[in-house]
mmCIF file of C-alpha atoms in Angstrom:
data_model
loop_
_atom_site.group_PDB
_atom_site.id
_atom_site.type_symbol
_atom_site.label_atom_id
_atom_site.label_comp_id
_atom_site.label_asym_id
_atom_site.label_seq_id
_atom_site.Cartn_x
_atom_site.Cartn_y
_atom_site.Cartn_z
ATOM 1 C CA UNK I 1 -10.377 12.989 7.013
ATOM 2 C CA UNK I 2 -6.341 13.742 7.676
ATOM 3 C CA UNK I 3 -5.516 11.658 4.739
ATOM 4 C CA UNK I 4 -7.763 14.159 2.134
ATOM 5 C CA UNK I 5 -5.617 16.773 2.833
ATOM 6 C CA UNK I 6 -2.454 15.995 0.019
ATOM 7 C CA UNK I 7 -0.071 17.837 2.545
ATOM 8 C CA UNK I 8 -0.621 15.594 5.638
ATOM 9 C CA UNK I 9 -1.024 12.752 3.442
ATOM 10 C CA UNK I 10 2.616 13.752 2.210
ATOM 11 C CA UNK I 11 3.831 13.648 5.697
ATOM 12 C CA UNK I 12 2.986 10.350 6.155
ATOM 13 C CA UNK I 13 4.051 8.749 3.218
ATOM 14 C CA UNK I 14 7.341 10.232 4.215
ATOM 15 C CA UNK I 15 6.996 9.147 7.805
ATOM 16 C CA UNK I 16 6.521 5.759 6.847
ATOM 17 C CA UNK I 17 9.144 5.833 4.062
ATOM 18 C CA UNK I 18 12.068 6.982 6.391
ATOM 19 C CA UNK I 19 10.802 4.482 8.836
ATOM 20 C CA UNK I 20 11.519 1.776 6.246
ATOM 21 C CA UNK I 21 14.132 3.028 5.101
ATOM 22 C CA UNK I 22 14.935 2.926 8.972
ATOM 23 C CA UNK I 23 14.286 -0.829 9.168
ATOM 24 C CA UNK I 24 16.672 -1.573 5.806
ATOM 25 C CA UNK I 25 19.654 -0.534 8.331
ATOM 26 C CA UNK I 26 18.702 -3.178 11.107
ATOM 27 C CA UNK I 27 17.764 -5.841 8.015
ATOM 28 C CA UNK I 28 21.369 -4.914 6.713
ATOM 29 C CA UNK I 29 22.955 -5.695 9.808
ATOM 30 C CA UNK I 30 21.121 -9.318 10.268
ATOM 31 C CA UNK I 31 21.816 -10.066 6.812
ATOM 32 C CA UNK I 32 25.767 -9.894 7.214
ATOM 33 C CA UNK I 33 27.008 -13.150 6.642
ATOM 34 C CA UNK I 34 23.420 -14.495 5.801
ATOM 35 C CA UNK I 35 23.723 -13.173 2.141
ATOM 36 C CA UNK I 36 26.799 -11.475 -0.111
ATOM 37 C CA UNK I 37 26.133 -7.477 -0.613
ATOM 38 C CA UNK I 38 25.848 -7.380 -4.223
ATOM 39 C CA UNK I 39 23.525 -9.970 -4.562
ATOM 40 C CA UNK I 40 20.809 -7.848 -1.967
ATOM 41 C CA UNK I 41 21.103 -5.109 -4.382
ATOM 42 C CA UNK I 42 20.195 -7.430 -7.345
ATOM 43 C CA UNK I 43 17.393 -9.820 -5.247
ATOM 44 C CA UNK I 44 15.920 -6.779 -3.935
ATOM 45 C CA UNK I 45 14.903 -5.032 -7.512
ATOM 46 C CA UNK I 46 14.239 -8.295 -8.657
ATOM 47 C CA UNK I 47 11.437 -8.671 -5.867
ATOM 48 C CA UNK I 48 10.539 -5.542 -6.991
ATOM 49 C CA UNK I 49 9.794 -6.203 -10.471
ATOM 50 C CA UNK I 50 8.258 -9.610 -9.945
ATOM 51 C CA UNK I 51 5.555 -7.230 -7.161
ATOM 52 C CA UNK I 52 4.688 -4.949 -9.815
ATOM 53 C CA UNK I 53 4.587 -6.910 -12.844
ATOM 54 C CA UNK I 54 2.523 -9.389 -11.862
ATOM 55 C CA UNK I 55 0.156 -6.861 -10.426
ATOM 56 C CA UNK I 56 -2.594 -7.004 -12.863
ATOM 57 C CA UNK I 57 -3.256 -2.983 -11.596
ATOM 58 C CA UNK I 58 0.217 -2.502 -12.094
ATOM 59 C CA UNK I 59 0.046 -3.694 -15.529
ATOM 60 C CA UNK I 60 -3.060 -1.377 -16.523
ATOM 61 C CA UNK I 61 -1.735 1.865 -15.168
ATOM 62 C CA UNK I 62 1.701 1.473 -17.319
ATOM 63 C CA UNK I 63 -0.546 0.745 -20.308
ATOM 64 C CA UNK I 64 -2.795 3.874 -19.628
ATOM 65 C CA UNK I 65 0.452 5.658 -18.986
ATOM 66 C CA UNK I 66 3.444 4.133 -21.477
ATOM 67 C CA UNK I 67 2.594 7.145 -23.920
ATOM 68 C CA UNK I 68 3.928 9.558 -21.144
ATOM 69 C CA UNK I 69 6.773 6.823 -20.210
ATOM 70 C CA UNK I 70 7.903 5.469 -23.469
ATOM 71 C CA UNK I 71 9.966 9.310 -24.899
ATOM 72 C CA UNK I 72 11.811 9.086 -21.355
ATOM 73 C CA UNK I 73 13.739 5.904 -20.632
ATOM 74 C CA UNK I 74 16.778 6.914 -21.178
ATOM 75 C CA UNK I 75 16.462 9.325 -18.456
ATOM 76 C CA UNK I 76 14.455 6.347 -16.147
ATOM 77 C CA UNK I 77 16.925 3.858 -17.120
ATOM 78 C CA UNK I 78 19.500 6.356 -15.558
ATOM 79 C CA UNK I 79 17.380 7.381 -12.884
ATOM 80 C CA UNK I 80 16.884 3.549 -11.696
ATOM 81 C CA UNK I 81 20.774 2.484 -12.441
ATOM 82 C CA UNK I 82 22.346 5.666 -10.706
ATOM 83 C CA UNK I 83 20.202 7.086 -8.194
ATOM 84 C CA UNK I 84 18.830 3.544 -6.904
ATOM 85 C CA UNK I 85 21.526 0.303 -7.691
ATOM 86 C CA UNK I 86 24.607 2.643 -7.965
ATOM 87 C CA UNK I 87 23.012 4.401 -4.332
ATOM 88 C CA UNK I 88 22.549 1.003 -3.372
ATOM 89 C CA UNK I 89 26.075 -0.314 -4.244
ATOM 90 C CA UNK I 90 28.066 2.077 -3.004
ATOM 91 C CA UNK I 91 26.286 2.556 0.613
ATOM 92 C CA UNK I 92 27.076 -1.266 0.789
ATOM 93 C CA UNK I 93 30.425 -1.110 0.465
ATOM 94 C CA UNK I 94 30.955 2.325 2.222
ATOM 95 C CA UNK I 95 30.111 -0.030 5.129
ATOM 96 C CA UNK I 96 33.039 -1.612 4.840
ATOM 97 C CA UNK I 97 35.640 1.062 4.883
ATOM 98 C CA UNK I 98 34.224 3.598 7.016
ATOM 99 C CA UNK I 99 32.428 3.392 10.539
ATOM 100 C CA UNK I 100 28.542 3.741 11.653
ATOM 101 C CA UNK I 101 29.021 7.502 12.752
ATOM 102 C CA UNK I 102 30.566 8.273 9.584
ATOM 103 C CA UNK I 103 27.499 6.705 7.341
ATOM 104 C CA UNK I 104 24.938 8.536 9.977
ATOM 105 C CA UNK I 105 26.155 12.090 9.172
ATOM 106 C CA UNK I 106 27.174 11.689 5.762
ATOM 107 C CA UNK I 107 23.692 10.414 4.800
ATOM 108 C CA UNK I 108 22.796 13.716 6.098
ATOM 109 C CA UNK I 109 23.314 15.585 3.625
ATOM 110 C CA UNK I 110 21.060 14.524 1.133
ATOM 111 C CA UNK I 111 18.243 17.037 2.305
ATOM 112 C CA UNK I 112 21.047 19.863 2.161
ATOM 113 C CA UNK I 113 21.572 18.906 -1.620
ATOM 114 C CA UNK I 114 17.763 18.302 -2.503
ATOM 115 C CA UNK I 115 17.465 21.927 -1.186
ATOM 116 C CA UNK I 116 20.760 22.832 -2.810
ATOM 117 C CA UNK I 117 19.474 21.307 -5.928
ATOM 118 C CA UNK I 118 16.010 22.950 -6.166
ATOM 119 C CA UNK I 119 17.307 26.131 -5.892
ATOM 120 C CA UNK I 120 19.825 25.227 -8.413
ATOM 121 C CA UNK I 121 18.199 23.602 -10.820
ATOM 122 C CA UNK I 122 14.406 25.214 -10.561
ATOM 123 C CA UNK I 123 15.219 28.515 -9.086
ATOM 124 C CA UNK I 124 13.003 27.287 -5.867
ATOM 125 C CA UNK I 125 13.521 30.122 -2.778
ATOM 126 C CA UNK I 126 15.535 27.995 0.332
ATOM 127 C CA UNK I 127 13.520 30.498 3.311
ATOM 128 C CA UNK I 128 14.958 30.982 6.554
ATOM 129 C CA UNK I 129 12.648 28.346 8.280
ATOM 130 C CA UNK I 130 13.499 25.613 5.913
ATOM 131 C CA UNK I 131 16.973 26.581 6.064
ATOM 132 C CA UNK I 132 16.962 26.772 10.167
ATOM 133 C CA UNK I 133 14.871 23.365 9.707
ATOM 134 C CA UNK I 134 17.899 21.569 8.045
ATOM 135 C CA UNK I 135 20.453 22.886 10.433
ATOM 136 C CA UNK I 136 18.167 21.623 13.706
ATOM 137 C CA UNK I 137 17.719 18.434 11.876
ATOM 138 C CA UNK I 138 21.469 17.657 11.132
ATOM 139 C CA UNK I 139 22.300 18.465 14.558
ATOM 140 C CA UNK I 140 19.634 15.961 15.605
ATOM 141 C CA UNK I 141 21.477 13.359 13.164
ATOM 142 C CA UNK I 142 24.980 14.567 14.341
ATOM 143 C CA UNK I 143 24.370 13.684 18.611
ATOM 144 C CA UNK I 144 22.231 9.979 17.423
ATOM 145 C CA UNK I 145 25.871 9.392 14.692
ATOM 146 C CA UNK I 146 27.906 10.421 17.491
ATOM 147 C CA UNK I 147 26.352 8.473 20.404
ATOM 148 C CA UNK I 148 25.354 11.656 22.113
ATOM 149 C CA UNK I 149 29.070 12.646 22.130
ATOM 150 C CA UNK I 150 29.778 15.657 20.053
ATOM 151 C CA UNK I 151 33.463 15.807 20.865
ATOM 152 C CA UNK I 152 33.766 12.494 18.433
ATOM 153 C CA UNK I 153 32.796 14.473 15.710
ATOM 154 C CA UNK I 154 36.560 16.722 16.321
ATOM 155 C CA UNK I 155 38.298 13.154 15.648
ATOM 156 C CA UNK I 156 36.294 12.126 12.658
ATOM 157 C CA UNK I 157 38.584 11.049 9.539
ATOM 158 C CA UNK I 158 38.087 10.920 5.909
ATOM 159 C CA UNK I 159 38.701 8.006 4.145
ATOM 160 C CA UNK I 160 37.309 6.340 0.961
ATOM 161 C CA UNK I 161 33.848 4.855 2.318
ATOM 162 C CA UNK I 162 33.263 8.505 3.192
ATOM 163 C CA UNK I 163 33.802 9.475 -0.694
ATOM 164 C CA UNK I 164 32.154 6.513 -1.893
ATOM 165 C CA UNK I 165 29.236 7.429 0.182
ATOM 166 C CA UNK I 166 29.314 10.789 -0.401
ATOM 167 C CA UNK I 167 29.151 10.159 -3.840
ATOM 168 C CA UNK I 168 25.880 8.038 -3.373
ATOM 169 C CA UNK I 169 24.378 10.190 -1.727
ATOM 170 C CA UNK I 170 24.465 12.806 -4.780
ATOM 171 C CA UNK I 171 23.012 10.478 -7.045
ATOM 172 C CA UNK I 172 20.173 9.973 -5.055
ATOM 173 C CA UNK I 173 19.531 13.382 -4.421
ATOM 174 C CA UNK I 174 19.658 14.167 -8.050
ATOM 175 C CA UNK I 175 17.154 10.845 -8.532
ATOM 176 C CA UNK I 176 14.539 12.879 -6.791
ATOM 177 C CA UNK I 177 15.461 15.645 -7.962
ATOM 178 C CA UNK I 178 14.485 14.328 -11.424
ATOM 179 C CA UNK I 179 10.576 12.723 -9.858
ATOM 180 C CA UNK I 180 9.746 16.534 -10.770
ATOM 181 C CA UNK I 181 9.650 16.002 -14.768
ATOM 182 C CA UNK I 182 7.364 12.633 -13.949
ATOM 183 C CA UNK I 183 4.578 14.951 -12.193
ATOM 184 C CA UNK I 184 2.251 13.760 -14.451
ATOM 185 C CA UNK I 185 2.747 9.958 -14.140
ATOM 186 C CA UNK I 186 1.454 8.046 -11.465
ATOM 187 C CA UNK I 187 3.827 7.090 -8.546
ATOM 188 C CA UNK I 188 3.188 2.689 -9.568
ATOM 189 C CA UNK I 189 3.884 2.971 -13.258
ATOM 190 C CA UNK I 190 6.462 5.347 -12.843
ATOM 191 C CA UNK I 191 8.365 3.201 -10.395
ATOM 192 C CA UNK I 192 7.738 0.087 -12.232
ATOM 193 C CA UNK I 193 9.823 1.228 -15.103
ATOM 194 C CA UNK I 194 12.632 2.306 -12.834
ATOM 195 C CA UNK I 195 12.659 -0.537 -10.612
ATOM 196 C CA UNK I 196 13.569 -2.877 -14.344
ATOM 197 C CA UNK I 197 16.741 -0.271 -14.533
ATOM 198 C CA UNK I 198 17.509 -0.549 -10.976
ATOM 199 C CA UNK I 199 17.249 -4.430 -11.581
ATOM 200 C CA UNK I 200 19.660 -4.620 -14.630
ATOM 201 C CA UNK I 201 22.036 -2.332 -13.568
ATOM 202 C CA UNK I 202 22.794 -4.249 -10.361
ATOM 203 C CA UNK I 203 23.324 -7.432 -12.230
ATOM 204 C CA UNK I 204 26.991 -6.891 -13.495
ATOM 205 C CA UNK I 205 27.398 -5.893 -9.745
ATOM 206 C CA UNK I 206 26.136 -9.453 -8.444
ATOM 207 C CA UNK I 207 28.564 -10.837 -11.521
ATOM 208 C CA UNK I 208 31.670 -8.788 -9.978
ATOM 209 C CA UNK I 209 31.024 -10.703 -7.054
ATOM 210 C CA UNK I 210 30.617 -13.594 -8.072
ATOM 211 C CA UNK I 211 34.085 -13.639 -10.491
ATOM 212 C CA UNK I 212 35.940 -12.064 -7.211
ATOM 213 C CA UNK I 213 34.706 -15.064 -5.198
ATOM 214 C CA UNK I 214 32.805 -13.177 -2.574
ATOM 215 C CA UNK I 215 29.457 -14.109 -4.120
ATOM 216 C CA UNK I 216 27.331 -15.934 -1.483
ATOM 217 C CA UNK I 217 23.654 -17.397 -1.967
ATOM 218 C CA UNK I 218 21.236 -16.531 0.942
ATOM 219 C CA UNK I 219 20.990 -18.528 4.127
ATOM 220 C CA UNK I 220 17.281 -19.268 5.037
ATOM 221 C CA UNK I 221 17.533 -16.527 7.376
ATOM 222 C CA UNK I 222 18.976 -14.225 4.290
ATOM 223 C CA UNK I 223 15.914 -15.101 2.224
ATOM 224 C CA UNK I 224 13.476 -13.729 5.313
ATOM 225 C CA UNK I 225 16.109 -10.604 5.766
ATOM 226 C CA UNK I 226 15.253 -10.349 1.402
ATOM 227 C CA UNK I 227 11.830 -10.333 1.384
ATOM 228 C CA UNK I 228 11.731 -7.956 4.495
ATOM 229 C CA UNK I 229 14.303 -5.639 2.148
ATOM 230 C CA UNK I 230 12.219 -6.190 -0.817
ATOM 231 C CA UNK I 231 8.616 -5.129 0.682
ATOM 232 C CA UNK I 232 9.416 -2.549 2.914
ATOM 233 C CA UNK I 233 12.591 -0.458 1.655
ATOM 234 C CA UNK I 234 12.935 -1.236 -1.832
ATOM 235 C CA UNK I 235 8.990 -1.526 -2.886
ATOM 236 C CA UNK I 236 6.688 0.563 -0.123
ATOM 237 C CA UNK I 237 9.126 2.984 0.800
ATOM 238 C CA UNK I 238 10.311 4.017 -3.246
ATOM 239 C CA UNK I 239 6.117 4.409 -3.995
ATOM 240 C CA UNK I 240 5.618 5.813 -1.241
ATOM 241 C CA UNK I 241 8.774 8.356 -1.620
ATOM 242 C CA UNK I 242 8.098 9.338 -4.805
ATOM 243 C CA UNK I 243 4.314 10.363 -4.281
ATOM 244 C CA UNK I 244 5.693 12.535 -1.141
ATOM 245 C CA UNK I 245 8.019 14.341 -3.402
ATOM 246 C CA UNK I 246 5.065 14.740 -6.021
ATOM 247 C CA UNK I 247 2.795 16.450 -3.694
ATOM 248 C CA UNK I 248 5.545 18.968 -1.658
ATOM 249 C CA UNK I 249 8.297 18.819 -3.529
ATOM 250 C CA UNK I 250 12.151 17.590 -3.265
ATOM 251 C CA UNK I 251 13.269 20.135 -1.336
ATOM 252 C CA UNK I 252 10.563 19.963 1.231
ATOM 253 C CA UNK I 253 10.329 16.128 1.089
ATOM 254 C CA UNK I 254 14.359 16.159 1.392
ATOM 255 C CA UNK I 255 14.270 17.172 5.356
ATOM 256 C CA UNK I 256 12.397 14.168 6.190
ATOM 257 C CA UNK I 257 15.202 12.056 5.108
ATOM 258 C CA UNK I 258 17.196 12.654 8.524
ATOM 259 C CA UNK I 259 14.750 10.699 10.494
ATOM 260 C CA UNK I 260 16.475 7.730 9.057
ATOM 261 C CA UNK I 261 19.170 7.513 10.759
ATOM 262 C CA UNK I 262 16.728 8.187 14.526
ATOM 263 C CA UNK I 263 14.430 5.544 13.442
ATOM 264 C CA UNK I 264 17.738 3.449 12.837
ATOM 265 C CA UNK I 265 18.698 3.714 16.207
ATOM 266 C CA UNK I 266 15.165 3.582 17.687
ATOM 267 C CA UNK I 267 14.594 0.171 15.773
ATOM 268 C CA UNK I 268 18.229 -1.571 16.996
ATOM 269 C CA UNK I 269 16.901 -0.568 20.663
ATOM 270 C CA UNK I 270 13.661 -3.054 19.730
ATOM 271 C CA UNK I 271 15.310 -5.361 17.408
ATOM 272 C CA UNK I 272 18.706 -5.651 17.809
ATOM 273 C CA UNK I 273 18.587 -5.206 22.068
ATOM 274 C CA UNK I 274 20.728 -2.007 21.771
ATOM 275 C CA UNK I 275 20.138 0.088 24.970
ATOM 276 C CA UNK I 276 17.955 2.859 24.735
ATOM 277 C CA UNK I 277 19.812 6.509 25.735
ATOM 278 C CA UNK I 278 18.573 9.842 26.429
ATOM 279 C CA UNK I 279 20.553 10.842 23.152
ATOM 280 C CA UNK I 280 17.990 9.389 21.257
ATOM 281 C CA UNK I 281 14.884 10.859 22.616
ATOM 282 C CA UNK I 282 16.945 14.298 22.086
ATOM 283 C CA UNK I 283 17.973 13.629 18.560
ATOM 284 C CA UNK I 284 14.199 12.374 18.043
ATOM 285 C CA UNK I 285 12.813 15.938 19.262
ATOM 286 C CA UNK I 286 15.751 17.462 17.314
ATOM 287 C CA UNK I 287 15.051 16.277 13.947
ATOM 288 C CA UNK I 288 10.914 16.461 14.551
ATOM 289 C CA UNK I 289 11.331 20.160 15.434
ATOM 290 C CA UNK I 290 13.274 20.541 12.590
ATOM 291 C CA UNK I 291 10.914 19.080 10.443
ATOM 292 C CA UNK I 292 8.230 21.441 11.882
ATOM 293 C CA UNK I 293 10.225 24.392 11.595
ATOM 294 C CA UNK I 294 10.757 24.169 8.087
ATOM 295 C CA UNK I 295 7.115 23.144 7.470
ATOM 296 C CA UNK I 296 5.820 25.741 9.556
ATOM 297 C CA UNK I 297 4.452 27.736 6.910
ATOM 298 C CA UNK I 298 2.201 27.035 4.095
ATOM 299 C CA UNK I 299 4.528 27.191 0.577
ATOM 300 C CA UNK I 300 2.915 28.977 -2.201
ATOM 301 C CA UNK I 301 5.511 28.305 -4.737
ATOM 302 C CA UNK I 302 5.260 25.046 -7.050
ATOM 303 C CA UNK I 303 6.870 22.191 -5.185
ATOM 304 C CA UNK I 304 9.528 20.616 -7.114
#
């Protein structure tokens, strides 16, 4: 079977996880107005933690496994406050300050530093093909940002969403970065101890809010849009994410992350009503190709 073989399994758990990851942009668009920013980022790791810790499999796995976890927290208390509320936080507010074809090529870059940062950090070999594969890919993330209009991309300005999402985006990359020191720990436990950072850190976020008066409780439509955010972005996709980078590696796993912003588009189409365009079937075979181009041969090395 497809799924036996630990490289095509990675594919799909990366598939999938971009595709959620896809889905949080439509669910953050239908949640404006239904429920304050801050208080996603808290609700959402709070879902989190109440999915795994009550999951009595959950529970037996970090047992069997605490021995491994226990020496490390202070790096998975970083690694759940930085590279997953802080991410979070700041891609929320980015949103505010800076426009839709901004956030679509600046989230871009992440696979650029994950290959950056392999190299960097673990002396992994960038080869042509992967390196050919991330330029086809950002292109195919540049024409879906830009509408299919290229020319945009002369009159682009710089302001501070731009740095503020900039700036998430290199804490996340560095987050998976780090999964490589955890490839000994399951993907559940592992995630379960990050997901209680994640949770904690957010709170003085939800506070700030709250004290600046722009805290606001969830509609009944926000609590739907929350437990759509919590199951499929913040809980499948973050397993699922971290077991792709376990079996190929950060750098490898990184170029899937630019079929976020296709799916994005592809999903507002079906969701939202948005009208479909060529662009998007171009960018689709853009960032696919990409994809295959860098995985077109077999890597010997150790992933990272």
């Amino acid at each position: 079977m497809i799924m036996q073989n630990p490289t095509a399994r990675a594919y799909a758990l990366l598939t999938m996880t971009t595709f959620f990851w896809g889905c949080n942009s439509v669910l953050a668009r239908v949640a404006v107005g239904e429920v304050s920013p801050m208080l996603i980022v808290s609700l959402r790791w709070l879902g989190v933690m109440i999915l795994l810790h009550r999951n009595v499999f959950a529970w037996r796995v970090i047992y069997q496994e605490w021995g491994k976890l226990k020496p490390h927290l202070p790096v998975l208390f970083l690694m759940g406050a930085l590279g997953l509320s802080a991410f979070n936080a700041l891609f929320y507010l980015s949103a505010h300050t800076t426009t839709a074809l901004n956030i679509g090529i600046i989230q871009g870059i992440v696979p650029v530093f994950l290959l950056g940062g392999a190299w960097l950090l673990y002396r992994v070999p960038v080869t042509l093909l992967q390196g050919l594969g991330a330029i086809v890919t950002i292109l195919g993330v540049c024409i879906v940002a830009s509408a299919g209009n290229l020319q945009k991309l002369a009159s682009l300005s710089i302001n501070q969403g731009d740095y503020l999402l900039f700036f998430g985006c290199l804490l996340y990359a560095s987050y998976a970065l780090v999964l490589r020191r955890f490839a000994g720990v399951s993907a559940l436990s592992l995630f379960a101890v990050i997901s209680v950072a994640a949770f904690i850190a957010s709170l003085p976020l939800s506070l700030a809010e709250l004290y600046l008066g722009n805290f606001q409780w969830p509609t009944r439509k926000g609590w739907i849009v929350m437990i759509l955010i919590t199951l499929l972005p913040s809980f499948l996709a973050q397993v699922f994410f971290i077991q792709g980078v376990k079996e190929l590696g950060a750098g490898r796993a990184g170029i899937f992350v630019n079929l976020v912003p296709v799916f994005s588009s592809i999903l507002a189409v079906s969701v939202l009503g948005e009208s479909f365009q060529v662009y998007h079937a171009v960018a689709l075979i853009l960032v696919i190709g990409g994809i295959g181009l860098a995985e077109s041969r077999r890597h010997k090395a150790v992933a990272v």
